[in-house]
């Protein structure tokens, strides 16, 4: 095989499973309860251009305006 050929590398199925997330085809499910954790997750997903769904979200009511402005759904429906 030619040097640098894709055939030289082992496939990493775990990383391959993230391809639809990175492409924006699937959202990432983020488990966060505290408002600070939620804000950090929103900021991270925003910077990485990832679609996010909030799971948990015990204090989501404290950041509901942020979640609404970013169009982030909550799996708990608490906000």
Short mmCIF file of C-alpha atoms in Angstrom, two decimals:
data_model
loop_
_atom_site.label_atom_id
_atom_site.label_comp_id
_atom_site.label_asym_id
_atom_site.label_seq_id
_atom_site.Cartn_x
_atom_site.Cartn_y
_atom_site.Cartn_z
CA UNK A 1 0.00 0.00 0.00
CA UNK A 2 1.04 3.54 -0.64
CA UNK A 3 2.40 5.61 2.26
CA UNK A 4 -0.37 7.65 3.88
CA UNK A 5 -3.04 5.51 2.31
CA UNK A 6 -6.30 5.26 4.27
CA UNK A 7 -5.89 1.48 4.17
CA UNK A 8 -2.91 1.84 6.57
CA UNK A 9 -5.11 3.04 9.40
CA UNK A 10 -7.44 1.08 11.62
CA UNK A 11 -11.01 2.28 11.63
CA UNK A 12 -12.27 3.82 14.87
CA UNK A 13 -15.99 3.08 14.90
CA UNK A 14 -16.61 5.26 17.95
CA UNK A 15 -15.22 8.31 16.17
CA UNK A 16 -17.00 7.40 12.95
CA UNK A 17 -20.28 7.41 14.87
CA UNK A 18 -19.72 11.12 15.62
CA UNK A 19 -19.51 12.12 11.95
CA UNK A 20 -23.26 12.91 11.64
CA UNK A 21 -23.02 15.08 14.78
CA UNK A 22 -20.07 17.06 13.45
CA UNK A 23 -21.78 17.48 10.08
CA UNK A 24 -24.88 18.86 11.84
CA UNK A 25 -27.07 15.98 10.71
CA UNK A 26 -27.72 14.82 14.30
CA UNK A 27 -27.82 16.79 17.54
CA UNK A 28 -25.64 16.01 20.52
CA UNK A 29 -27.43 15.09 23.76
CA UNK A 30 -25.90 17.03 26.66
CA UNK A 31 -26.55 15.99 30.25
CA UNK A 32 -26.38 19.06 32.49
CA UNK A 33 -28.40 20.08 35.52
CA UNK A 34 -26.87 23.24 37.01
CA UNK A 35 -27.31 26.56 35.21
CA UNK A 36 -23.54 27.06 34.95
CA UNK A 37 -23.11 23.63 33.33
CA UNK A 38 -25.92 24.41 30.90
CA UNK A 39 -24.42 27.78 29.92
CA UNK A 40 -21.01 26.15 29.41
CA UNK A 41 -22.53 23.42 27.24
CA UNK A 42 -24.41 25.99 25.14
CA UNK A 43 -21.22 28.02 24.67
CA UNK A 44 -19.23 24.92 23.69
CA UNK A 45 -21.83 23.71 21.20
CA UNK A 46 -22.11 27.21 19.78
CA UNK A 47 -18.35 27.46 19.22
CA UNK A 48 -18.18 23.99 17.69
CA UNK A 49 -21.31 24.60 15.58
CA UNK A 50 -23.08 21.58 17.08
CA UNK A 51 -26.80 21.16 17.48
CA UNK A 52 -27.69 20.46 21.10
CA UNK A 53 -30.50 18.86 23.07
CA UNK A 54 -30.44 19.41 26.83
CA UNK A 55 -31.04 16.35 28.99
CA UNK A 56 -31.62 16.72 32.70
CA UNK A 57 -31.79 20.46 33.04
CA UNK A 58 -32.81 20.72 36.68
CA UNK A 59 -31.99 24.47 36.65
CA UNK A 60 -32.98 25.04 33.02
CA UNK A 61 -35.61 27.51 34.16
CA UNK A 62 -32.77 29.83 35.23
CA UNK A 63 -31.39 29.97 31.67
CA UNK A 64 -34.63 29.52 29.73
CA UNK A 65 -34.12 32.75 27.76
CA UNK A 66 -30.70 31.55 26.59
CA UNK A 67 -32.08 28.15 25.59
CA UNK A 68 -34.97 29.72 23.70
CA UNK A 69 -32.73 32.22 21.91
CA UNK A 70 -30.48 29.37 20.71
CA UNK A 71 -33.42 27.09 19.84
CA UNK A 72 -32.21 24.37 22.21
CA UNK A 73 -34.88 21.85 23.16
CA UNK A 74 -34.93 20.21 26.55
CA UNK A 75 -35.73 16.52 26.88
CA UNK A 76 -37.33 17.20 30.27
CA UNK A 77 -39.59 20.00 29.06
CA UNK A 78 -38.89 21.95 32.26
CA UNK A 79 -38.35 25.34 30.65
#
